[in-house]
Structure formats: C-alpha cells, structure tokens
XYZ file of C-alpha atoms in Angstrom:
654
model
C 6.539 20.720 -68.845
C 7.164 17.128 -67.586
C 4.707 14.662 -68.982
C 6.119 11.457 -67.471
C 8.418 10.204 -64.639
C 9.479 6.640 -64.060
C 12.186 4.490 -62.499
C 13.350 3.464 -59.028
C 17.000 4.297 -57.982
C 17.703 6.105 -61.152
C 14.717 8.105 -62.086
C 13.843 9.603 -65.549
C 11.839 12.643 -66.475
C 10.482 13.211 -69.983
C 9.356 16.620 -71.130
C 6.892 17.784 -73.788
C 9.525 17.454 -76.584
C 10.637 13.925 -75.545
C 13.845 15.049 -73.880
C 14.762 12.641 -71.258
C 16.697 13.439 -67.951
C 18.225 10.952 -65.533
C 18.104 11.690 -61.814
C 19.839 9.894 -58.876
C 17.393 9.662 -55.945
C 17.807 8.681 -52.353
C 14.794 8.270 -50.149
C 14.599 9.419 -46.514
C 12.717 7.472 -43.716
C 12.534 8.209 -40.095
C 12.622 6.052 -36.867
C 11.319 7.192 -33.494
C 11.328 5.362 -30.237
C 13.362 4.426 -27.196
C 17.035 3.747 -27.322
C 17.636 5.187 -30.867
C 21.347 4.566 -30.317
C 20.526 0.858 -30.562
C 19.238 1.315 -34.081
C 22.306 3.667 -34.949
C 24.746 0.998 -33.599
C 23.102 -1.795 -35.647
C 22.741 -0.018 -38.845
C 25.394 2.808 -38.802
C 28.128 0.698 -40.386
C 26.171 -0.164 -43.457
C 27.920 1.570 -46.425
C 24.732 2.119 -48.531
C 22.785 4.244 -45.931
C 23.397 7.602 -44.370
C 22.096 7.899 -40.788
C 21.878 10.808 -38.441
C 19.802 12.150 -35.501
C 17.368 14.929 -36.364
C 14.280 16.690 -34.956
C 11.206 16.095 -37.068
C 7.505 16.554 -36.419
C 4.421 14.477 -36.974
C 0.823 15.797 -36.526
C 1.123 15.320 -32.783
C 4.377 17.275 -32.214
C 8.094 17.379 -32.648
C 10.145 14.190 -32.103
C 13.836 13.272 -31.930
C 14.262 10.646 -34.730
C 16.870 8.834 -36.716
C 17.006 9.916 -40.319
C 17.945 7.053 -42.646
C 18.754 7.952 -46.268
C 18.975 5.019 -48.712
C 18.092 3.978 -52.260
C 14.433 3.225 -52.806
C 15.094 -0.396 -53.351
C 16.532 -0.808 -49.881
C 13.709 0.851 -48.006
C 11.909 -2.377 -47.241
C 15.189 -4.040 -46.082
C 15.621 -1.107 -43.623
C 12.149 -1.480 -42.352
C 12.496 -5.183 -41.766
C 15.775 -4.621 -39.864
C 14.271 -1.973 -37.636
C 11.181 -4.156 -36.897
C 13.616 -7.012 -36.141
C 15.588 -4.967 -33.686
C 12.505 -3.460 -32.049
C 10.477 -6.590 -31.945
C 7.980 -5.307 -34.522
C 6.249 -2.377 -32.815
C 8.900 -0.897 -30.343
C 9.745 1.753 -32.922
C 7.544 4.003 -35.084
C 8.601 4.282 -38.698
C 7.753 7.216 -40.967
C 7.814 7.877 -44.681
C 8.553 4.200 -45.439
C 5.671 3.387 -47.710
C 4.889 6.594 -49.626
C 5.142 6.554 -53.408
C 8.665 7.062 -54.532
C 7.933 8.995 -57.578
C 5.715 11.414 -55.673
C 8.332 11.966 -53.008
C 10.943 12.517 -55.726
C 8.759 15.236 -57.473
C 7.955 17.029 -54.308
C 11.591 16.922 -52.981
C 12.886 18.484 -56.296
C 9.947 20.893 -56.580
C 9.074 19.469 -60.118
C 5.775 19.995 -61.729
C 3.929 17.549 -63.983
C 2.127 18.967 -66.860
C 1.049 22.573 -66.609
C -1.597 24.660 -65.010
C -2.200 26.516 -68.277
C -5.016 25.126 -70.414
C -3.320 26.390 -73.564
C -0.200 24.284 -72.741
C -2.306 21.238 -72.260
C -4.101 21.599 -75.540
C -0.672 21.493 -77.166
C -0.225 17.779 -76.133
C -0.125 15.336 -78.992
C -2.576 12.514 -78.157
C -2.291 9.138 -79.752
C -5.648 7.300 -79.636
C -6.157 3.697 -80.216
C -8.970 1.397 -79.759
C -9.422 -2.393 -80.057
C -12.853 -2.768 -81.366
C -12.633 -6.541 -82.033
C -9.409 -7.594 -80.317
C -6.483 -7.347 -82.707
C -8.805 -7.978 -85.765
C -10.132 -4.453 -85.858
C -7.948 -1.633 -84.526
C -8.754 2.047 -84.719
C -5.844 4.614 -84.615
C -6.638 8.244 -84.495
C -9.978 7.613 -86.250
C -8.662 5.272 -89.031
C -9.560 1.565 -88.889
C -7.121 -1.195 -89.542
C -7.853 -4.917 -90.009
C -4.231 -5.884 -90.484
C -2.365 -5.988 -87.229
C 1.046 -5.471 -88.808
C -0.167 -2.342 -90.771
C -1.730 -1.239 -87.471
C 1.571 -1.692 -85.635
C 3.592 0.324 -88.250
C 1.044 3.149 -88.033
C 1.012 3.244 -84.221
C 4.790 3.215 -83.669
C 5.248 5.968 -86.385
C 2.823 8.146 -84.551
C 4.265 7.270 -81.107
C 7.531 9.135 -82.003
C 5.638 12.569 -81.834
C 2.989 11.681 -79.219
C 2.905 12.857 -75.560
C 0.004 10.806 -74.239
C -1.736 7.548 -75.354
C -5.420 7.154 -74.712
C -6.727 3.712 -75.565
C -9.934 1.711 -75.457
C -8.996 -1.677 -73.796
C -5.288 -1.017 -74.154
C -4.615 -2.626 -70.723
C -6.192 -5.827 -72.098
C -4.771 -5.948 -75.551
C -1.515 -4.056 -75.456
C 0.474 -7.126 -74.101
C -0.210 -9.111 -77.202
C -0.096 -6.055 -79.494
C 3.418 -5.027 -78.170
C 4.615 -8.753 -78.171
C 3.952 -8.882 -81.902
C 5.539 -5.466 -82.335
C 8.600 -6.673 -80.657
C 8.904 -9.255 -83.171
C 8.825 -6.540 -85.960
C 11.696 -4.697 -84.282
C 9.671 -2.168 -82.252
C 11.317 -2.242 -78.775
C 9.484 -0.231 -76.081
C 10.149 -0.449 -72.336
C 7.030 -1.434 -70.562
C 5.749 -3.308 -67.535
C 2.446 -4.836 -66.358
C 0.995 -4.020 -62.963
C -0.823 -6.668 -60.884
C -4.570 -7.025 -61.162
C -6.528 -6.944 -57.974
C -10.003 -6.823 -56.430
C -11.085 -4.570 -53.556
C -14.026 -3.044 -51.904
C -14.568 0.671 -52.164
C -17.557 2.357 -50.545
C -19.468 -0.812 -50.315
C -18.793 -1.825 -53.999
C -16.401 -4.512 -55.113
C -14.055 -3.197 -57.684
C -11.735 -5.262 -59.975
C -8.711 -3.287 -61.138
C -7.289 -5.140 -64.255
C -3.569 -5.310 -64.929
C -2.214 -1.938 -66.142
C 0.041 -1.711 -69.097
C 2.649 0.974 -68.290
C 4.848 2.332 -71.056
C 7.927 4.078 -69.694
C 8.444 7.501 -71.095
C 4.839 8.151 -72.296
C 1.689 8.062 -70.156
C -0.910 5.464 -71.177
C -4.573 5.879 -70.021
C -7.064 3.094 -70.763
C -10.396 5.132 -71.095
C -12.434 1.888 -70.753
C -11.335 1.228 -67.265
C -10.361 4.605 -65.858
C -12.987 6.202 -63.559
C -10.994 9.358 -63.134
C -10.502 9.848 -66.945
C -14.240 9.122 -67.396
C -15.053 11.969 -64.916
C -12.451 14.572 -65.908
C -11.018 13.736 -69.210
C -7.406 14.363 -70.146
C -7.561 18.014 -68.834
C -9.002 16.952 -65.430
C -6.378 14.239 -64.999
C -3.511 16.576 -66.145
C -4.403 19.337 -63.756
C -4.995 16.877 -60.859
C -1.758 15.088 -61.625
C 0.086 18.367 -61.238
C -1.891 19.342 -58.037
C -1.056 16.096 -56.233
C 2.291 15.218 -57.975
C 1.274 11.774 -59.177
C 2.063 10.692 -62.681
C -0.951 10.790 -64.946
C -0.778 7.017 -65.862
C -0.919 6.103 -62.179
C -3.605 8.635 -61.382
C -5.764 7.150 -64.238
C -5.816 3.830 -62.329
C -6.461 4.685 -58.768
C -9.664 5.569 -56.863
C -10.623 9.133 -55.668
C -9.955 7.939 -52.121
C -6.405 7.077 -52.998
C -6.071 10.436 -54.717
C -7.161 12.182 -51.669
C -4.518 10.182 -49.632
C -1.941 11.139 -52.184
C -2.752 14.885 -51.813
C -2.420 14.649 -48.108
C 0.949 12.887 -48.518
C 2.068 15.703 -50.902
C 1.152 18.501 -48.411
C 2.790 16.578 -45.626
C 6.095 16.320 -47.561
C 5.848 19.971 -48.483
C 5.372 20.997 -44.891
C 8.019 18.531 -43.501
C 5.420 16.467 -41.501
C 6.387 12.867 -41.087
C 3.839 10.129 -42.433
C 3.501 7.036 -40.297
C 4.004 3.490 -41.704
C 1.422 2.069 -39.431
C -1.510 3.884 -37.585
C -0.855 4.319 -33.901
C -3.833 6.509 -33.165
C -6.440 3.794 -32.586
C -9.987 4.317 -31.552
C -10.458 5.782 -28.047
C -12.510 4.023 -25.367
C -16.189 5.093 -25.036
C -19.061 4.336 -22.818
C -22.016 2.591 -24.408
C -24.163 5.822 -24.797
C -21.309 7.821 -26.557
C -20.703 4.785 -28.772
C -24.260 4.482 -29.918
C -24.625 8.180 -30.512
C -21.440 8.481 -32.352
C -22.187 5.476 -34.539
C -25.454 6.988 -35.927
C -24.078 8.495 -39.126
C -25.863 11.241 -41.064
C -29.364 12.385 -40.358
C -31.951 11.002 -42.725
C -35.697 11.752 -42.382
C -38.524 9.381 -43.447
C -40.570 11.026 -46.041
C -44.313 10.141 -46.521
C -45.011 8.755 -49.900
C -46.999 11.056 -52.193
C -46.838 13.869 -54.735
C -45.720 17.279 -53.500
C -46.006 20.646 -55.407
C -43.772 23.690 -55.419
C -40.973 22.239 -53.461
C -37.445 23.778 -52.890
C -34.364 21.669 -52.547
C -31.415 23.104 -50.774
C -28.057 21.464 -50.472
C -24.965 22.264 -48.423
C -21.917 22.527 -50.670
C -19.239 19.925 -49.890
C -20.779 19.630 -46.390
C -18.616 17.094 -44.724
C -15.168 18.522 -46.039
C -16.363 21.949 -45.031
C -17.129 20.726 -41.563
C -13.639 19.316 -41.216
C -12.221 22.677 -42.378
C -14.451 25.156 -40.499
C -14.740 23.151 -37.302
C -10.965 22.332 -37.226
C -11.306 18.604 -37.218
C -7.989 16.557 -37.252
C -6.689 13.471 -35.529
C -4.654 15.708 -33.197
C -7.343 18.283 -32.483
C -10.258 15.888 -31.632
C -10.018 15.194 -27.869
C -6.359 16.464 -27.984
C -4.480 18.359 -25.312
C -5.235 22.105 -25.685
C -6.065 25.156 -23.504
C -9.077 26.473 -25.624
C -11.642 24.094 -27.057
C -15.099 23.784 -28.430
C -17.316 20.813 -27.388
C -19.659 18.706 -29.518
C -22.436 18.378 -26.990
C -24.078 15.252 -28.424
C -20.819 13.267 -28.137
C -18.825 15.056 -25.472
C -15.890 15.454 -27.926
C -13.578 18.390 -27.362
C -12.154 20.143 -30.457
C -8.963 22.181 -30.040
C -8.969 25.803 -31.034
C -5.443 26.589 -30.063
C -4.042 25.797 -33.548
C -5.235 24.705 -37.032
C -5.180 20.932 -37.421
C -3.315 19.356 -40.181
C -6.270 17.608 -41.780
C -8.332 20.694 -41.735
C -5.467 22.659 -43.204
C -4.901 20.118 -46.056
C -8.689 20.112 -46.925
C -9.031 23.854 -46.628
C -6.505 24.272 -49.499
C -8.222 21.597 -51.471
C -11.737 23.173 -50.839
C -10.428 26.712 -51.801
C -8.854 25.244 -54.930
C -12.190 23.620 -55.977
C -14.122 26.818 -55.216
C -11.737 28.597 -57.585
C -12.284 26.076 -60.284
C -16.077 26.389 -59.982
C -15.691 30.108 -60.566
C -13.575 29.485 -63.699
C -15.924 26.824 -64.921
C -18.830 29.386 -65.126
C -16.892 31.293 -67.789
C -14.866 28.516 -69.369
C -16.682 25.203 -70.082
C -13.436 23.428 -70.479
C -13.208 23.202 -66.775
C -16.168 21.055 -66.365
C -14.219 17.863 -66.154
C -11.631 19.420 -63.932
C -14.383 20.465 -61.497
C -15.716 16.941 -61.570
C -12.531 15.238 -60.452
C -11.826 17.782 -57.707
C -15.475 17.260 -56.549
C -14.745 13.519 -56.154
C -11.714 14.149 -54.042
C -13.806 16.313 -51.620
C -16.654 13.773 -51.609
C -14.242 10.971 -50.593
C -12.159 12.896 -48.215
C -14.716 12.440 -45.349
C -14.910 8.695 -45.933
C -11.182 8.473 -45.715
C -11.223 9.890 -42.175
C -12.808 6.589 -40.954
C -10.684 4.195 -43.216
C -8.628 1.834 -41.057
C -5.282 2.551 -42.941
C -5.736 6.245 -43.591
C -2.528 8.119 -42.712
C -4.463 11.086 -41.373
C -7.697 9.300 -40.357
C -9.110 8.675 -36.941
C -12.516 7.195 -36.191
C -13.243 10.097 -33.689
C -12.820 12.574 -36.563
C -15.246 10.621 -38.645
C -17.739 10.518 -35.824
C -17.300 14.182 -35.026
C -18.085 15.125 -38.671
C -21.242 13.110 -38.670
C -22.230 14.353 -35.282
C -21.782 17.993 -36.267
C -23.578 17.288 -39.632
C -26.548 15.991 -37.716
C -26.750 19.123 -35.589
C -26.402 21.349 -38.603
C -29.287 19.694 -40.459
C -31.493 19.860 -37.362
C -30.570 23.573 -36.967
C -31.415 24.140 -40.584
C -34.787 22.513 -40.264
C -35.598 24.579 -37.243
C -34.583 27.728 -39.241
C -36.699 26.680 -42.196
C -39.731 26.082 -39.966
C -39.330 29.431 -38.228
C -39.261 31.050 -41.721
C -42.622 29.447 -42.716
C -41.605 26.360 -44.516
C -42.604 22.772 -44.034
C -39.753 20.147 -44.122
C -40.816 17.327 -46.418
C -37.650 15.333 -46.489
C -33.938 15.534 -45.478
C -30.929 13.407 -46.362
C -27.669 14.226 -44.633
C -26.909 17.423 -46.463
C -30.062 18.141 -48.408
C -33.449 19.434 -47.365
C -36.829 19.596 -49.349
C -39.052 22.413 -48.321
C -42.385 23.807 -49.197
C -44.150 26.996 -48.143
C -44.506 30.628 -48.796
C -41.556 31.961 -46.936
C -38.363 33.651 -48.357
C -36.094 30.887 -49.377
C -33.192 33.401 -49.729
C -33.660 34.483 -46.166
C -33.593 30.842 -45.129
C -30.298 30.204 -46.776
C -28.775 33.374 -45.467
C -29.693 32.399 -41.941
C -28.438 28.854 -42.290
C -25.078 30.037 -43.619
C -24.684 32.644 -40.887
C -25.660 30.225 -38.072
C -23.896 27.011 -39.276
C -20.830 28.567 -40.878
C -21.336 26.373 -43.987
C -22.336 27.322 -47.535
C -25.783 26.223 -48.675
C -26.984 26.457 -52.373
C -30.413 26.173 -53.977
C -30.472 23.002 -55.997
C -33.707 24.038 -57.600
C -37.443 24.419 -57.299
C -39.719 21.574 -58.203
C -42.957 21.969 -59.961
C -43.806 18.569 -58.453
C -41.857 15.737 -56.836
C -42.850 12.234 -56.066
C -41.473 10.363 -53.027
C -42.002 6.641 -53.477
C -42.917 4.043 -50.814
C -40.660 1.152 -49.867
C -41.729 -2.503 -50.074
C -43.003 -2.033 -46.443
C -45.236 0.828 -47.571
C -43.363 3.557 -45.643
C -41.428 6.240 -47.489
C -38.215 5.168 -49.233
C -35.197 7.209 -48.089
C -33.694 7.859 -51.527
C -36.240 6.823 -54.236
C -37.924 9.896 -55.887
C -38.332 11.705 -59.208
C -39.595 15.129 -59.854
C -39.883 17.986 -62.540
C -38.141 21.220 -61.732
C -39.152 24.624 -63.022
C -37.117 25.085 -66.188
C -37.796 21.492 -67.389
C -35.079 19.579 -65.669
C -36.173 16.002 -64.444
C -34.340 14.666 -61.458
C -34.494 10.874 -60.806
C -32.935 8.906 -57.945
C -33.168 5.243 -56.936
C -35.709 3.920 -59.429
C -34.997 1.067 -61.813
C -33.876 3.293 -64.719
C -30.950 4.286 -62.518
C -30.068 0.680 -61.611
C -27.502 -1.508 -63.499
C -29.203 -4.896 -62.472
C -32.603 -4.237 -64.211
C -33.406 -5.450 -67.715
C -33.058 -2.603 -70.318
C -36.578 -2.977 -71.353
C -37.732 -1.820 -67.948
C -35.472 1.202 -68.175
C -36.774 2.114 -71.521
C -40.336 2.053 -70.311
C -39.585 4.259 -67.392
C -37.646 6.743 -69.601
C -40.589 6.978 -72.015
C -43.161 7.601 -69.294
C -40.950 10.161 -67.652
C -40.822 11.962 -70.888
C -44.679 11.989 -70.814
C -44.511 13.353 -67.180
C -42.371 16.271 -68.365
C -45.564 17.953 -69.580
C -47.440 17.531 -66.253
C -48.037 21.029 -64.803
C -50.907 20.429 -62.375
C -52.617 17.644 -60.367
C -55.201 17.233 -63.060
C -52.570 16.578 -65.673
C -51.586 13.275 -64.043
C -55.074 12.082 -64.576
C -54.924 13.221 -68.201
C -51.726 11.321 -69.045
C -52.707 8.129 -67.163
C -54.244 6.560 -70.338
C -51.024 7.362 -72.406
C -48.687 6.013 -69.602
C -50.724 2.779 -69.338
C -50.620 2.411 -73.090
C -46.725 2.630 -72.952
C -46.602 0.018 -70.187
C -48.937 -2.306 -72.259
C -46.716 -1.853 -75.390
C -43.696 -3.090 -73.607
C -45.607 -5.954 -71.992
C -46.838 -6.998 -75.358
C -43.342 -7.177 -76.710
C -42.214 -9.397 -73.924
C -45.232 -11.710 -74.048
C -45.121 -12.129 -77.872
C -41.466 -12.977 -77.757
C -40.344 -9.906 -79.772
C -37.830 -8.520 -77.206
C -34.300 -8.036 -78.477
C -31.075 -9.151 -76.843
C -30.448 -5.486 -75.826
C -34.039 -5.270 -74.219
C -33.322 -8.431 -72.172
C -29.775 -7.871 -70.965
C -29.261 -7.779 -67.350
C -25.920 -6.507 -65.776
C -24.516 -7.079 -62.370
C -21.067 -6.634 -60.725
C -19.642 -9.852 -59.267
C -18.949 -9.495 -55.619
C -17.086 -12.855 -55.087
C -16.042 -15.937 -57.006
C -18.906 -18.325 -58.022
C -18.092 -20.978 -55.480
C -18.713 -18.446 -52.686
C -22.156 -17.586 -53.510
C -24.397 -19.213 -50.964
C -27.514 -19.213 -53.148
C -27.655 -20.888 -56.496
C -29.300 -18.383 -58.850
C -29.086 -16.856 -62.265
C -26.375 -14.570 -61.249
C -24.290 -17.387 -60.128
C -24.900 -19.231 -63.244
C -23.901 -16.137 -65.271
C -20.827 -15.904 -63.473
C -19.881 -19.540 -64.017
C -20.287 -18.986 -67.708
C -17.518 -16.248 -67.489
C -14.674 -18.377 -65.997
C -12.224 -15.479 -66.514
C -14.281 -12.945 -64.364
C -12.965 -11.698 -61.166
C -14.796 -9.994 -58.253
C -15.577 -6.517 -59.230
C -16.103 -7.361 -62.994
C -19.399 -6.427 -64.740
C -21.333 -9.436 -66.106
C -24.047 -9.301 -68.670
C -26.602 -12.027 -69.305
C -30.012 -12.899 -70.467
C -32.342 -15.100 -68.330
C -33.433 -18.188 -70.375
C -35.075 -20.153 -67.587
C -35.079 -18.638 -64.053
C -36.414 -21.818 -62.327
C -33.709 -23.964 -63.899
C -31.052 -21.096 -63.551
C -30.305 -21.264 -67.281
C -28.791 -17.971 -68.666
C -27.128 -17.002 -71.975
C -24.087 -14.712 -71.999
C -23.757 -14.457 -75.812
C -26.711 -14.442 -78.252
C -30.160 -15.085 -77.099
C -31.582 -18.613 -77.265
C -35.001 -17.618 -76.063
C -35.882 -15.976 -72.749
C -37.876 -16.541 -69.660
C -41.070 -14.563 -70.214
C -42.267 -14.811 -66.629
C -39.086 -13.483 -65.303
C -39.248 -10.357 -67.538
C -42.907 -9.764 -67.070
C -42.310 -9.665 -63.325
C -39.524 -7.244 -63.660
C -41.612 -4.989 -65.904
C -44.529 -5.086 -63.510
C -42.255 -3.976 -60.716
C -40.881 -0.946 -62.832
C -44.401 0.017 -63.585
C -45.333 0.048 -59.995
C -42.684 2.632 -59.287
C -43.260 4.945 -62.289
C -47.068 4.702 -62.116
C -47.292 5.624 -58.437
C -48.526 9.244 -59.076
C -51.292 7.882 -61.368
C -52.954 5.784 -58.679
C -56.694 6.778 -58.144
C -56.383 6.231 -54.405
C -53.231 8.030 -53.978
C -53.226 10.384 -50.978
C -52.206 13.761 -52.363
C -50.315 15.150 -49.421
C -51.789 18.174 -47.596
C -48.736 19.924 -46.094
C -50.802 21.380 -43.322
C -51.534 17.799 -42.118
C -47.825 16.728 -42.589
C -46.438 15.449 -39.337
C -42.657 15.189 -39.314
C -42.701 13.213 -36.048
C-alpha cells in the first residue's frame, strides 16, 4: 500500500511501513497541427527530449501527432517553444498541464492506499491541534503548554505514523517546524501558495498548504473533502482518482471530478487538450433563450399543506449525461444515428458511447455500489458523501470555461432534458391522481390519494432515470418571499417518522445572529408535536412566549457574545465594497483576511457602522431586534390567524 508520492523528475513513493522507493519519470506531451516536421526539425536535436511521430486519439477521433518525451521540469519550456514556432495557436498541445504525480501513478499502474477497509484501519494516525496557537497544543489527546516538549512528543510519534491530521496545521506548522528545526528535527516540507477563487457562486479562500514530503498532512479545519468523508472517504477516493491524499484534501469536488476524468483519459489513451478548442456553437436567438433557461422550478403558493409526498431523482444530471449519451463529441456531432432534443434542436449521436458519458457511467455505478455497501456497513457513510459530491459537481463542470471535457452545449442539453423529464413526471403524477404542489429541478412535492409507487414506476420507465421517495410529510409549510409570492426554496415540514426538514430559513443561514437561530430551533422543536391543523392553534401561545423570551433578552441587554455573533464570508477586499456598512467595517478590523475568509463580528452601532470582532463592548439593540422580528415572521407563518390554508382542489398550477 502506497500512502504518499512526491517529487518532480525523481519521484518517491512511501509505503505503509515507511519504505521509500525512488523512480525516474519522463512525461509525454503531444503536438498536433499542420507541418509537424517543422516542430520536429526545430526540437529534434535537443538532447534532453525524445521525439517521434505517433497516432493518438482525442475525444473527436484519431490524429497524427508528435510525441515529445521529457522531464517534468522541461514541459513548460517545450510548450513555450511550440507556441513560439506556431505563433501561439497554430498547434494543439495535449497532456501538458496535467498533474505529474497523477500521470506517474497511472502510467505505472500504482495504487494509493487500499480498497480494503481493514487495511485502512491499520493506518497509524498522528493527530495534532493548535488550540491557542503554540501556547496550547494537543497531540493524540494529550495537551502540552510547552512548545519544546510538544515538539519532542510530535517527532517521536511521527516515526511510526502514516498520516497527520491537524487542526489549523496549515496555519501554525510553519512556525512549529521552524522551531523544531532549531532543535535538530529536519523534515522536508514545502508551502503551497494561498489563493482566492469563486466556486458555484461562492468566494473561497484557500490558505497556504503545509506539505510534508513522505507523510500525508490533512488540515481538518480547512478541508471540505475531509469534513464530508473523513480519512476513509479521502483514502478510497484518493485511490479511485490517483491523486495523493494531501492534495485531495485541499481541492474542491469540481477539481476532483476533473482529476477523475483525466485519470480515465490516461488509462484509455485519450489525449487531454491544454486549451479548449470546442467553443460554443452559433445559435439563433430563440435557441439561445431556450437553452439558457436552466432547470425547471415551479412557483409554490405560500401555505400549509398536509400529507405531502416528496420524490427526488437520484443524481439526476449525471444520470442524464450517462443515459442520454451526452458528451462534447456526441452533442451536434457527426453521426449516422441520432436522437433529437426537440426543445433545443440539438442532435445527440447514438453511433457510439461518448467519452464523458462513459467516464460518469463508471463513477455513477461506483457510487451506487457504495450506497449498497453503506446500508450494511455504516463505515461507508463518509465514503458515500465524497462520491456524492463528485456526481453533484460533475454537471456544473460541463459548463466551466476551462473544463477539459466540458462544452456549453452539453450543459444546455442536460438542463433541457431535465426540464422535459420534470414536465413528463408532473404529467404522470397528475394522471395518477396527484396534485403537484411544488417542483425544483429534480424534486416534486405531491399530494393526493393515488398510488405513489405506481407513479415512481411509471416515471422510471418513461424517463429512464431512477427516482426515490424522499419521504412523506405530515405537513409542510411553503413560505412567501418579500414580494408575497411563494419563495422557491424556503420551507420547513414534519415527515411521518419525526424527521423535520428545513430549507432556506434563518437557522440555515450563516449571516444571521445566533440568537435568531436559537429561537427558530426552539420553535421548530415545538412544531414537532403538531399532528393536525388544530395543533398549530394550540401551540401558538407557547411559540409566541418563546419569541418574547428572546426579545426580552435582547431589549434588557442580557444577550451574550455568542447570541450576538454574525458571520459572513468576505467576497472582496474592503476597498472594493461599494457600500459602507457593518460588513465592510468588520472586514477592515481583520486586515489579514482575504476574499473567501469567514468573518465574525458583533454590531455595536449599525448607523455609525461600529462593530466589535473581539469581546463585546455593548450592542445595537435596534439592529438585533429587527433581525429577531424577521426570523419570527418566517417561523410563525403557520400560526397566522388569517393564513389561507390551501385547499388542493382549488390549487392552480398555472
């Protein structure tokens, strides 16, 4: 079992027993275009490359290319030379920017970690947490207040450890290892660059990573993937996509999907372009408007509904890609047999399986297998979570401008088919005696006396996609927006069995004071005993008392710092905020914060834009009272005396 791989020209693998092996690796890139002999003549005499003509394939077909074999450090030099000869874009270059370690692992058929859970449980894990910087360090459950003693303990344990899991290690390890170096503990390490980027509409700040060569280091405080899947999830995914676990812990699910596609391409001998050449196709205005609609979302009428089913398509968009054969080369590609997406006029090839659909089919089948195992082995809960995220982001990646196997027409075809499938499912539900209350992209809320199993069987048969029963609600509340119409994704409801499902209200938001969340949580607990329309009237007095209790805490100045804390994620540097407000003031009090960092603060005076980011020095009662009232408006909606209880027979979906 290999637990780490690192290096550049000379690469090193480290096994479970700390045995290190050195490898010499040469990386292969490909060049395609007119007059390949010109490239051969210019570069053929260079002693540190090997160049030859070969036939290779990309997703669009076979091509005659030049294969250039060189050391990883020289790849960028070769790319610059080819672009100079070809005036930047005359030649297409392949496999020039893929991860060297991944390419090495795939080329040599090496596996990271193991697919056996028992093997993974044999890993020796060294845990270290920085509770108060270097003043309080916890190592494997023992707390140290003397940094020199902590260093001795850490490096003693390090000799027999396979993985390091830290809390804020990326932040404090540079100083910790700097001091350790003075004590004679020399460990090869490097620090990656920090950066801020946008992912799915959110600004994310990726701090510098502290990479220790020879043993994987995971900072649990910053790793989304570790938070979802734990060490087991990361280990199995690392093996599945051939990416070192220390790198996997620091990337987004979208990047993990891209890495998986790269691995499958390398295994199949499919070249991976350095730059995208399959740009968006020309469209008439009607096709453009239709293609740009996105997923289908209905507008629910605000109100309380009783005995409601929620059904969801399982991995809807990835399944559409797989079962409808969507890939850059199959959408509007040259083919003899095709299927047409009527609403868009797109033609989907049926002559052969597309590469993207083949990649995601394997991923989808793998996740389905994990879901089966999870039912009998709870240890796979986290494993399922990380693979679920790969499938969730696989669709969005088809529309990403730099995606290696993405194309906007694939993205548009997926949403177009998705709309047709949801409309077809609504028609089936109506024919089977149900009323459609609400629908969001891949979910439907239905009420009626029909056979829900028959509905799902028909939907699966007629759409080719799997659909599952999320549950049956005893009651569900769809809330109004500020304009009074139904909010698209703000609801809460009690399922039979006691599960409360909540979406879009303040208790799910990070930028709402904690006292508002506590109030809503307490009232929802009260609602968990509501079994009939009359019960809402009976709990109204108790719910109002809870609201008044929190209001009194605020108005009498008894709220704690924890009650008052507001969080938000910085989207830019303070000088780029157009409006001067409390958020900008909080950001200015955190001069080291970068876009994507979470900022916590207490509003002292909203009008004067005064905030506190440390201990409270008082708070703006008016600000917090206004926020609490807003949260009460949401959670008390089903208690209103004049609330129109929806009568489904009068419900008009149009």
